[in-house]
Coordinates of C-alpha atoms in Angstrom, one line a residue:
M5 CA -59.1 34.0 31.4
V6 CA -61.1 30.9 31.3
A7 CA -64.2 33.1 30.2
L8 CA -61.9 34.3 27.6
S9 CA -60.6 31.3 26.2
K10 CA -64.3 30.0 25.9
E11 CA -65.1 32.9 24.0
L12 CA -62.2 32.8 21.7
D13 CA -63.2 29.0 21.2
E14 CA -66.7 29.7 20.2
I15 CA -65.7 32.6 17.7
A16 CA -63.7 29.5 16.3
Q17 CA -66.4 27.3 16.1
Y18 CA -68.8 29.5 14.6
R19 CA -66.5 31.7 12.4
N20 CA -68.8 31.0 9.2
A21 CA -71.8 32.4 11.4
Y22 CA -70.0 35.3 12.3
A23 CA -68.7 35.7 8.7
L24 CA -72.2 35.4 7.7
A25 CA -73.7 38.0 10.2
F26 CA -70.5 40.5 9.1
S27 CA -71.6 40.2 5.6
A28 CA -75.1 40.9 6.0
T29 CA -74.9 43.6 8.3
T30 CA -72.3 45.8 6.3
G31 CA -75.8 46.7 4.7
Y32 CA -76.3 48.5 7.7
V33 CA -73.1 50.5 7.4
C34 CA -74.9 51.8 4.3
F35 CA -77.8 53.0 6.7
G36 CA -75.6 54.2 9.3
W37 CA -73.2 56.1 7.1
D38 CA -76.4 57.8 5.8
I39 CA -77.8 58.7 9.0
G40 CA -74.4 60.5 9.8
L41 CA -73.9 62.0 6.4
I42 CA -76.7 64.0 5.6
G43 CA -76.8 66.1 8.8
G44 CA -73.5 67.0 8.5
I45 CA -73.7 67.8 4.7
I46 CA -76.6 70.1 5.2
A47 CA -74.7 72.0 8.0
L48 CA -71.9 72.9 5.6
P49 CA -72.0 76.4 4.4
S50 CA -70.6 75.2 0.8
F51 CA -73.9 72.7 0.2
Q52 CA -76.1 75.8 1.5
Q53 CA -74.7 78.3 -0.8
Y54 CA -74.8 75.6 -4.1
F55 CA -78.4 74.7 -3.4
G56 CA -79.5 78.2 -2.2
L57 CA -80.6 77.2 1.2
D58 CA -78.5 80.2 2.7
K59 CA -80.9 82.7 0.9
E60 CA -84.1 81.0 2.5
S61 CA -85.5 82.2 5.7
A62 CA -84.9 80.3 8.8
S63 CA -88.0 78.4 8.6
A64 CA -88.0 77.6 5.0
R65 CA -84.4 76.4 5.5
A66 CA -85.6 74.1 8.3
S67 CA -88.4 72.6 5.8
L68 CA -85.8 72.1 3.3
S69 CA -83.5 70.7 5.4
G70 CA -86.2 68.1 6.5
N71 CA -87.1 67.2 3.2
I72 CA -83.8 66.4 2.1
V73 CA -83.3 64.1 5.1
S74 CA -86.6 62.4 5.2
V75 CA -87.2 61.6 1.4
L76 CA -84.6 58.8 1.9
Q77 CA -87.0 57.7 4.8
A78 CA -89.9 57.8 2.6
G79 CA -88.0 55.1 -0.1
G80 CA -87.2 53.3 3.1
F81 CA -90.7 52.9 3.8
F82 CA -91.7 51.3 0.3
G83 CA -88.7 49.2 0.3
A84 CA -89.4 47.9 3.6
L85 CA -93.3 47.0 2.7
C86 CA -91.9 45.2 -0.6
S87 CA -89.3 43.1 1.0
S88 CA -92.1 40.5 2.5
Y89 CA -93.1 39.6 -0.8
L90 CA -89.9 39.6 -2.8
A91 CA -88.3 37.7 0.1
S92 CA -91.1 35.2 0.2
R93 CA -90.9 34.5 -3.6
F94 CA -87.3 34.8 -4.2
G95 CA -85.5 34.4 -0.9
R96 CA -83.6 36.4 1.5
K97 CA -79.9 36.3 -0.2
P98 CA -81.3 37.3 -4.0
C99 CA -83.1 40.5 -2.3
L100 CA -80.1 41.5 -0.3
V101 CA -78.0 41.4 -3.4
L102 CA -80.7 43.5 -5.5
S103 CA -80.7 46.0 -2.3
A104 CA -77.0 46.3 -2.5
V105 CA -77.6 47.2 -6.4
I106 CA -80.2 49.8 -5.9
V107 CA -78.5 51.3 -2.9
A108 CA -75.2 51.8 -4.8
F109 CA -77.2 53.5 -7.7
G110 CA -79.0 55.8 -5.4
N111 CA -75.4 56.8 -3.9
L112 CA -74.4 57.2 -7.4
M113 CA -77.1 59.6 -8.1
Q114 CA -76.2 61.4 -4.7
A115 CA -72.5 61.8 -5.8
T116 CA -72.9 63.2 -9.2
V117 CA -75.9 65.6 -8.2
G118 CA -76.1 69.0 -10.0
L119 CA -73.4 68.2 -12.6
G120 CA -74.3 70.2 -15.7
T121 CA -77.5 71.0 -14.5
S122 CA -79.6 74.1 -12.6
Q123 CA -79.8 74.6 -9.2
Q124 CA -83.4 73.4 -9.0
V125 CA -82.9 70.5 -11.1
G126 CA -79.8 69.3 -9.2
L127 CA -81.9 69.4 -5.8
N128 CA -84.6 67.4 -7.8
V129 CA -81.8 64.7 -8.7
L130 CA -80.7 64.8 -5.2
Y131 CA -84.3 63.9 -3.9
A132 CA -84.5 60.9 -6.4
G133 CA -81.2 59.6 -5.5
R134 CA -82.1 59.7 -1.8
F135 CA -85.3 58.0 -2.5
F136 CA -83.6 55.3 -4.4
G137 CA -81.1 54.9 -1.9
G138 CA -84.0 54.6 0.7
L139 CA -85.6 52.0 -1.4
G140 CA -82.5 49.7 -1.4
I141 CA -81.8 50.5 2.4
G142 CA -85.4 49.9 3.3
L143 CA -85.5 46.5 1.5
M144 CA -82.1 45.4 3.1
S145 CA -83.1 46.8 6.5
A146 CA -86.4 44.5 6.7
L147 CA -84.2 41.6 5.5
V148 CA -81.2 41.4 7.3
P149 CA -82.4 41.1 10.9
S150 CA -84.8 37.9 9.8
Y151 CA -81.8 36.7 7.6
V152 CA -79.1 36.7 10.4
A153 CA -81.7 35.3 13.1
E154 CA -82.5 32.5 10.7
C155 CA -79.0 31.5 10.1
A156 CA -77.3 32.3 13.3
P157 CA -76.4 29.4 15.9
R158 CA -78.8 30.2 18.8
S159 CA -76.1 30.5 21.3
I160 CA -74.6 33.5 19.7
R161 CA -77.9 34.7 17.7
G162 CA -78.2 37.9 20.0
R163 CA -74.6 38.7 19.3
C164 CA -75.0 38.1 15.5
T165 CA -78.2 40.0 15.1
G166 CA -77.2 42.6 17.4
S167 CA -74.0 43.4 15.3
I168 CA -76.7 45.4 13.2
E169 CA -76.0 48.2 15.4
V170 CA -72.1 48.0 15.4
A171 CA -72.8 48.3 11.4
V172 CA -75.1 51.1 12.1
G173 CA -72.6 52.7 14.6
L174 CA -69.6 52.2 12.3
G175 CA -71.1 53.8 9.4
N176 CA -72.3 56.7 11.6
M177 CA -69.0 57.2 13.1
L178 CA -66.9 57.1 9.6
A179 CA -69.7 59.5 8.1
F180 CA -69.5 61.9 10.9
W181 CA -65.4 62.0 10.4
V182 CA -65.6 62.3 6.8
N183 CA -67.8 65.2 7.2
Y184 CA -65.5 66.8 9.6
G185 CA -62.4 65.9 7.6
A186 CA -64.1 67.4 4.3
S187 CA -65.0 70.5 6.4
L188 CA -61.5 71.1 7.8
N189 CA -59.3 70.1 4.7
I190 CA -61.1 70.4 1.4
P191 CA -61.5 74.2 0.3
F192 CA -64.8 76.0 0.0
G193 CA -66.5 74.4 -3.1
E194 CA -68.6 72.0 -4.2
M195 CA -66.0 69.2 -3.6
Q196 CA -66.2 70.0 -0.1
W197 CA -69.5 68.1 0.2
R198 CA -69.6 66.0 -3.0
I199 CA -66.6 63.8 -1.6
P200 CA -68.7 62.7 1.4
F201 CA -71.4 61.4 -1.1
I202 CA -68.6 59.8 -3.3
V203 CA -67.2 58.0 -0.3
Q204 CA -70.5 56.6 0.5
I205 CA -70.6 54.4 -2.4
I206 CA -67.8 52.2 -0.9
P207 CA -69.7 50.4 1.7
G208 CA -72.8 49.7 -0.8
V209 CA -70.1 48.0 -3.1
L210 CA -68.6 46.0 -0.2
F211 CA -71.9 44.7 1.0
L212 CA -72.7 43.4 -2.6
I213 CA -69.3 41.4 -3.2
L214 CA -69.9 39.9 0.2
M215 CA -73.6 38.9 0.0
L216 CA -72.6 37.1 -3.2
I217 CA -70.7 34.2 -1.3
Q218 CA -72.9 33.8 1.6
P219 CA -75.8 30.9 1.7
E220 CA -79.4 31.1 1.6
S221 CA -81.4 31.3 4.7
P222 CA -82.2 27.2 5.7
R223 CA -85.6 28.1 6.8
W224 CA -86.6 29.7 3.6
L225 CA -85.2 26.7 2.0
V226 CA -87.1 24.2 4.3
E227 CA -90.0 26.5 3.4
R228 CA -89.6 25.8 -0.2
G229 CA -89.2 21.8 0.4
R230 CA -85.3 22.1 -0.5
Y231 CA -84.1 20.0 2.3
D232 CA -80.8 19.0 0.8
E233 CA -79.8 22.7 0.2
A234 CA -81.0 23.6 3.7
A235 CA -79.2 21.0 5.3
A236 CA -75.9 21.9 3.1
A237 CA -76.8 25.7 4.7
L238 CA -76.8 24.4 8.2
A239 CA -73.7 22.4 7.7
H240 CA -71.8 25.5 6.2
I241 CA -73.2 27.9 9.1
A242 CA -72.0 25.3 12.1
R243 CA -69.0 24.0 10.4
K244 CA -70.1 20.1 10.5
A245 CA -71.0 17.6 7.9
P246 CA -74.3 17.7 6.1
D247 CA -75.0 14.4 7.6
D248 CA -74.2 15.4 11.2
D249 CA -76.7 14.5 13.8
A250 CA -76.7 18.4 15.0
V251 CA -77.5 19.3 11.4
L252 CA -80.2 16.5 10.8
L253 CA -81.9 17.2 14.2
T254 CA -82.2 21.0 13.6
L255 CA -83.3 20.3 9.9
S256 CA -86.2 18.1 11.5
E257 CA -87.0 20.7 14.0
I258 CA -87.5 23.3 11.3
K259 CA -89.5 20.9 9.2
A260 CA -91.6 20.4 12.1
D261 CA -92.2 24.1 12.5
F262 CA -93.4 24.5 8.8
V263 CA -95.7 21.5 9.0
G264 CA -98.8 22.8 7.0
K265 CA -97.4 26.2 6.4
H266 CA -95.4 25.8 3.3
H267 CA -95.5 28.0 0.5
L268 CA -97.9 30.6 2.1
P269 CA -98.7 33.4 -0.4
I270 CA -97.6 37.0 1.3
L271 CA -101.5 38.1 1.6
T272 CA -102.0 34.7 3.5
Q273 CA -99.2 35.5 5.7
F274 CA -100.8 39.0 6.7
R275 CA -103.9 37.3 7.1
M276 CA -102.4 34.7 9.4
M277 CA -101.1 37.4 11.7
G278 CA -104.7 37.5 13.3
E279 CA -104.9 33.6 13.4
N280 CA -105.0 33.9 17.2
R281 CA -104.3 36.2 20.1
I282 CA -100.9 35.0 20.7
I283 CA -99.9 35.0 16.9
A284 CA -101.5 38.6 16.7
L285 CA -99.5 39.8 20.0
R286 CA -95.9 38.2 18.6
C287 CA -96.9 40.1 15.2
F288 CA -97.5 43.2 17.1
I289 CA -94.7 43.4 19.1
P290 CA -91.9 43.7 16.5
S291 CA -93.7 47.0 15.2
L292 CA -94.1 48.4 18.8
V293 CA -90.4 48.0 19.8
T294 CA -89.2 49.8 16.4
F295 CA -91.8 52.4 17.1
F296 CA -90.5 53.0 20.5
Q297 CA -87.0 52.9 19.2
Q298 CA -87.7 55.6 16.8
W299 CA -89.2 58.0 19.6
S300 CA -86.2 57.5 21.8
G301 CA -84.7 60.7 20.0
T302 CA -81.8 59.0 18.7
N303 CA -82.4 60.1 15.0
A304 CA -83.2 63.4 16.2
I305 CA -79.4 63.8 17.4
N306 CA -78.1 61.3 14.5
Y307 CA -79.7 63.6 12.0
Y308 CA -79.6 67.1 13.3
S309 CA -76.5 66.8 15.8
P310 CA -74.6 70.0 14.6
Q311 CA -77.7 71.8 15.2
I312 CA -78.3 70.5 18.6
F313 CA -74.5 71.1 19.5
A314 CA -74.8 74.5 18.1
G315 CA -77.8 75.3 20.3
L316 CA -75.8 74.1 23.5
G317 CA -73.2 76.9 22.3
I318 CA -70.8 75.1 19.9
S319 CA -71.0 77.8 17.4
S320 CA -68.7 77.0 14.4
T321 CA -69.6 74.3 11.9
T322 CA -66.2 72.7 12.3
S323 CA -66.7 72.5 16.0
A324 CA -70.0 71.0 15.9
L325 CA -68.8 68.5 13.4
F326 CA -66.1 67.6 15.6
A327 CA -68.5 67.1 18.5
T328 CA -70.6 65.0 16.4
G329 CA -67.9 62.5 15.6
V330 CA -67.0 62.3 19.2
Y331 CA -70.7 61.2 19.6
G332 CA -70.4 58.5 16.7
V333 CA -67.1 57.2 18.3
V334 CA -68.8 56.9 22.0
K335 CA -71.8 54.9 20.1
F336 CA -69.6 52.7 18.3
V337 CA -67.1 52.0 21.1
V338 CA -70.2 51.1 23.7
T339 CA -72.0 49.0 21.0
I340 CA -69.0 46.9 20.5
F341 CA -68.6 46.2 24.4
V342 CA -72.5 45.8 24.9
L343 CA -72.6 43.1 22.0
A344 CA -69.4 41.3 23.2
F345 CA -70.1 41.2 26.7
V346 CA -73.6 42.3 27.5
V347 CA -76.2 41.2 25.0
E348 CA -76.1 37.3 25.9
S349 CA -75.3 37.7 29.6
L350 CA -77.5 40.6 30.6
G351 CA -80.5 39.5 28.3
R352 CA -82.7 41.6 26.0
K353 CA -85.2 42.7 28.7
R354 CA -82.8 44.0 31.2
S355 CA -81.0 45.7 28.4
M356 CA -84.1 47.5 27.2
I357 CA -85.2 48.5 30.8
Y358 CA -81.8 50.1 32.0
G359 CA -81.2 51.6 28.2
G360 CA -84.7 53.2 28.5
L361 CA -84.0 54.6 32.2
G362 CA -80.4 56.2 31.1
Q363 CA -82.1 57.6 27.9
C364 CA -85.2 59.0 30.1
L365 CA -82.5 60.6 32.7
T366 CA -80.0 62.2 30.0
M367 CA -83.0 63.9 27.6
L368 CA -84.8 65.3 30.9
W369 CA -81.5 67.0 31.8
I370 CA -80.8 68.4 28.4
G371 CA -84.4 69.5 28.2
G372 CA -84.1 71.0 31.7
Y373 CA -80.7 72.8 30.8
S374 CA -82.0 74.1 27.6
G375 CA -85.5 75.4 29.3
I376 CA -83.4 77.1 32.1
H377 CA -80.4 78.3 29.8
P378 CA -81.8 79.1 26.2
Q379 CA -79.2 81.3 25.0
P380 CA -76.4 79.5 23.0
T381 CA -73.6 80.6 25.2
I382 CA -71.3 78.5 27.0
V383 CA -71.5 77.8 31.0
P384 CA -70.5 75.2 33.5
A385 CA -73.6 73.5 32.9
T386 CA -73.3 73.5 29.2
Y387 CA -70.4 70.8 29.3
V388 CA -72.5 68.4 31.6
S389 CA -75.3 68.8 28.9
I390 CA -72.7 67.9 26.4
V391 CA -71.7 64.9 28.3
A392 CA -75.5 64.2 28.7
I393 CA -75.6 63.9 25.0
Y394 CA -73.1 61.2 24.9
L395 CA -74.5 59.2 27.8
F396 CA -77.7 59.4 26.0
G397 CA -75.5 57.5 23.1
V398 CA -74.3 55.2 25.7
S399 CA -77.7 54.5 27.3
F400 CA -79.1 53.9 23.7
C401 CA -76.5 51.3 22.9
V402 CA -77.0 49.5 26.0
G403 CA -80.7 48.7 25.2
W404 CA -82.6 50.3 22.6
G405 CA -80.0 50.4 19.7
F406 CA -80.0 46.8 18.5
V407 CA -82.1 44.9 21.1
P408 CA -85.2 45.7 19.3
L409 CA -84.1 44.3 16.3
V410 CA -83.0 41.0 18.2
V411 CA -86.5 40.9 19.8
A412 CA -88.4 41.6 16.5
S413 CA -86.5 38.9 14.7
E414 CA -87.0 36.3 17.6
V415 CA -90.6 37.1 18.5
S416 CA -91.8 37.0 15.0
P417 CA -93.6 33.6 14.3
G418 CA -91.2 31.7 11.7
H419 CA -93.8 30.9 9.1
I420 CA -94.7 34.7 8.8
R421 CA -91.4 36.2 9.9
A422 CA -91.0 38.2 6.3
A423 CA -94.2 39.5 6.4
V424 CA -94.0 40.6 9.9
M425 CA -90.6 42.3 9.7
S426 CA -91.5 43.9 6.7
L427 CA -94.5 45.6 8.6
A428 CA -91.8 46.6 11.7
C429 CA -89.4 47.8 9.2
G430 CA -92.1 49.9 7.6
C431 CA -92.8 51.2 10.8
T432 CA -89.4 52.0 11.6
W433 CA -88.9 54.0 8.4
L434 CA -92.4 55.8 8.7
F435 CA -91.5 57.1 12.2
T436 CA -88.0 57.8 10.9
F437 CA -89.4 60.1 8.5
A438 CA -91.9 61.6 11.0
I439 CA -88.8 62.3 13.3
A440 CA -86.6 63.6 10.4
Q441 CA -89.5 66.1 9.1
L442 CA -90.3 67.3 12.8
T443 CA -87.0 67.6 14.6
P444 CA -86.2 70.8 12.9
I445 CA -89.6 71.9 13.2
M446 CA -89.9 70.9 17.1
L447 CA -86.6 72.4 17.8
A448 CA -87.6 75.8 16.2
H449 CA -90.7 76.1 18.0
I450 CA -91.2 74.0 21.4
T451 CA -87.3 74.0 21.8
Y452 CA -86.6 72.4 25.2
G453 CA -89.9 70.4 25.0
T454 CA -88.4 68.3 22.4
Y455 CA -86.1 66.7 24.9
L456 CA -88.7 66.4 27.4
L457 CA -91.1 64.6 25.0
F458 CA -88.1 62.0 24.3
G459 CA -87.4 61.7 27.9
I460 CA -91.1 61.0 29.0
L461 CA -91.3 58.3 26.0
S462 CA -88.1 56.7 27.1
L463 CA -89.5 56.1 30.4
I464 CA -92.8 54.7 29.1
M465 CA -90.6 52.1 26.9
A466 CA -88.7 51.2 30.1
I467 CA -91.8 50.7 31.7
W468 CA -93.4 48.4 29.1
A469 CA -90.3 46.1 28.7
Y470 CA -90.5 45.8 32.5
V471 CA -94.0 44.9 32.7
F472 CA -95.1 43.4 29.5
L473 CA -92.0 41.6 27.5
P474 CA -90.8 38.2 28.6
E475 CA -87.1 37.4 28.4
T476 CA -86.2 35.7 25.0
T477 CA -82.4 35.0 25.6
G478 CA -81.3 31.5 25.2
Y479 CA -84.5 29.9 23.8
P480 CA -84.4 28.4 20.4
L481 CA -86.6 30.2 17.6
E482 CA -89.3 27.4 17.5
D483 CA -89.6 27.7 21.3
I484 CA -90.2 31.4 21.9
R485 CA -94.2 30.8 21.2
F486 CA -94.3 29.2 24.5
L487 CA -93.1 32.5 26.2
F488 CA -96.5 33.9 25.2
E489 CA -99.0 31.1 25.4
K490 CA -99.6 31.6 29.3
D491 CA -99.1 33.8 32.1
I492 CA -97.4 36.7 29.8
I493 CA -97.3 39.5 32.3
V494 CA -96.6 37.1 35.1
R495 CA -93.6 35.7 33.1
A496 CA -92.5 39.3 32.0
L497 CA -92.4 40.2 36.0
E498 CA -90.8 37.1 36.8
D499 CA -87.9 37.9 34.6
A500 CA -87.9 41.7 35.8
P501 CA -85.3 42.7 38.1
G502 CA -87.2 42.7 41.4
G503 CA -90.3 41.9 39.6
R504 CA -91.2 38.9 41.8
I505 CA -92.1 41.2 44.8
F506 CA -95.2 42.0 42.7
L507 CA -96.2 38.5 42.1
G508 CA -96.3 36.8 45.6
K509 CA -96.4 33.4 45.4
R510 CA -97.5 33.5 41.8
R511 CA -95.2 31.9 39.1
A512 CA -95.5 31.2 35.3
V513 CA -95.8 27.7 34.0
P514 CA -92.2 26.9 33.0
V515 CA -91.3 26.8 29.3
E516 CA -90.2 23.1 29.5
E517 CA -93.4 21.9 30.9
L518 CA -95.4 23.8 27.9
R519 CA -93.1 22.1 25.3
R520 CA -93.8 18.6 26.9
L521 CA -97.4 19.3 26.8
A522 CA -97.0 20.3 23.1
L523 CA -95.0 17.3 22.3
R524 CA -97.4 15.0 23.9
Q525 CA -100.3 16.7 22.1
S526 CA -98.5 16.3 18.5
S527 CA -97.1 12.9 19.3
R528 CA -100.7 11.3 20.7
P529 CA -101.3 8.2 19.0
Q530 CA -105.1 7.4 18.3
G531 CA -106.6 5.2 20.9
T532 CA -104.5 6.6 23.9
E533 CA -106.6 9.2 25.0
D534 CA -107.5 7.4 28.3
L535 CA -103.4 7.0 29.0
E536 CA -102.8 11.0 28.2
D537 CA -103.1 11.9 31.8
S538 CA -100.8 9.0 33.1
Q539 CA -97.1 9.4 33.6
S540 CA -96.5 6.1 32.1
Y541 CA -97.8 7.3 28.8
Y542 CA -95.8 10.4 28.9
E543 CA -92.6 8.5 29.7
T544 CA -93.4 6.1 26.9
V545 CA -93.7 9.2 24.4
E546 CA -90.4 11.0 25.8
G547 CA -88.4 7.9 25.6
E548 CA -88.9 7.0 22.1
G549 CA -86.3 9.3 20.8
S550 CA -88.6 12.2 20.2
P551 CA -87.0 15.4 18.6
D552 CA -87.9 17.3 21.9
R553 CA -86.0 14.5 24.1
R554 CA -83.1 14.2 22.0
S555 CA -82.6 18.2 21.3
R556 CA -82.2 18.5 25.5
K557 CA -80.3 15.2 25.9
L558 CA -76.9 15.8 25.2
G559 CA -76.3 19.5 25.8
D560 CA -78.7 20.5 23.4
P561 CA -77.2 20.2 20.2
L562 CA -79.7 22.3 18.2
I563 CA -77.5 24.7 16.0
I564 CA -80.4 27.6 15.4

């Protein structure tokens, strides 16, 4: 009861921050909606008849299905790459509003496709609508993690950033059930597949309305020298006065992080990714974790779950859509549970390790079953395989669902975060495109090997998180850099479950010590070089009310 009371008090204290996260992540409802929508629509016989897919050979139908699904990812790739320039120049909020407009336009095109046109023209308009929708979703997907991470109080940053996956799961689940409802209740004809496209417009419009009332990122405002507006944004997020000590202290720490780095042109940001080994590593990790995320196999199931369930013996379209809807519910419920009780307590690292191992085991089971029993008939082990798909969704939500976005936004250097996250999201869209194109081909040609490939890659992800990723939970964004300055692998193993048995007596330099050293170097007055190694000098520097000393003195009042 005490823990629950504390949670409720925290929610009340940071309700503006939670409202901001909810508003921004509504954009990811659009993303999740499309993931769950298009596979079910393509599986509807009415859609296949309208666009002539039912008259094509199996290989041609697989190719056309892959094209319809993946053209959105192509748009997303270019939208994500544009995000760094647009966000750096115009700010996070205006670009998120622009993305909402583009998404709404693309969804409207998809909803009206084929009206008064030939079959081929209608198919081309569908491609164009999905490409435009992808541009908006790609722009949004690159900006929301940075925007939320830059605005959320650090005590709830993982929860706020992690709510992205809740939004994806919500959109996913709703789209699955809209498809199922349309197949069950709407008579065979074009409205059976057009209604789901029309309903998809709703979350895009909601995203646009909600973003209009949210503040700009305080870090972007500081970067532009608009300190009063930044203080007002911080005050709104934390529900404090603009002249509150915590607001002023947080503002001073953000200013310090941007010293000498204001108004960086986008090309300069990309060049600065190779500024030194530590910066390069921190810029590489976001793209790596998003690459791993896509090769877990999650989007193969999301986009082609009706076909996957059919391969396991659930033959009718309606039954396959129902099983897909249950999969969406499982993922959504587990994501909420993980976000509420796991992400801040279990930590980023352990979540990715345990989630990766769960993904590995379930994918290997499905691959083994499909290899031993390739016929689409139901036997007792079929039900175990269906449960394994649901358990894969559980494992994905525990670890590699939203944690990569949290880690990516935390690890990215603040002064080039927009450029780093645009590359990471570009990587996400590139490999989502690849998965969307390759999955129907792999299922047709290497069959059970598809699942074995995803299982082995999931094991590699878990090993990487165990050996190479330090725990980032609980650190201010400005302190994340210290995790990568010395003894990275030692620190990563020290944070891993059971990892200390590989280290013996070796230990990483504590972050507090690295922070103090950085403070001394930045605070060192001229002529004190001889005193630098003396304890009296350190005490003098730290006793002068420095930002580092004050920020940890009374319960660490830093807001973000």
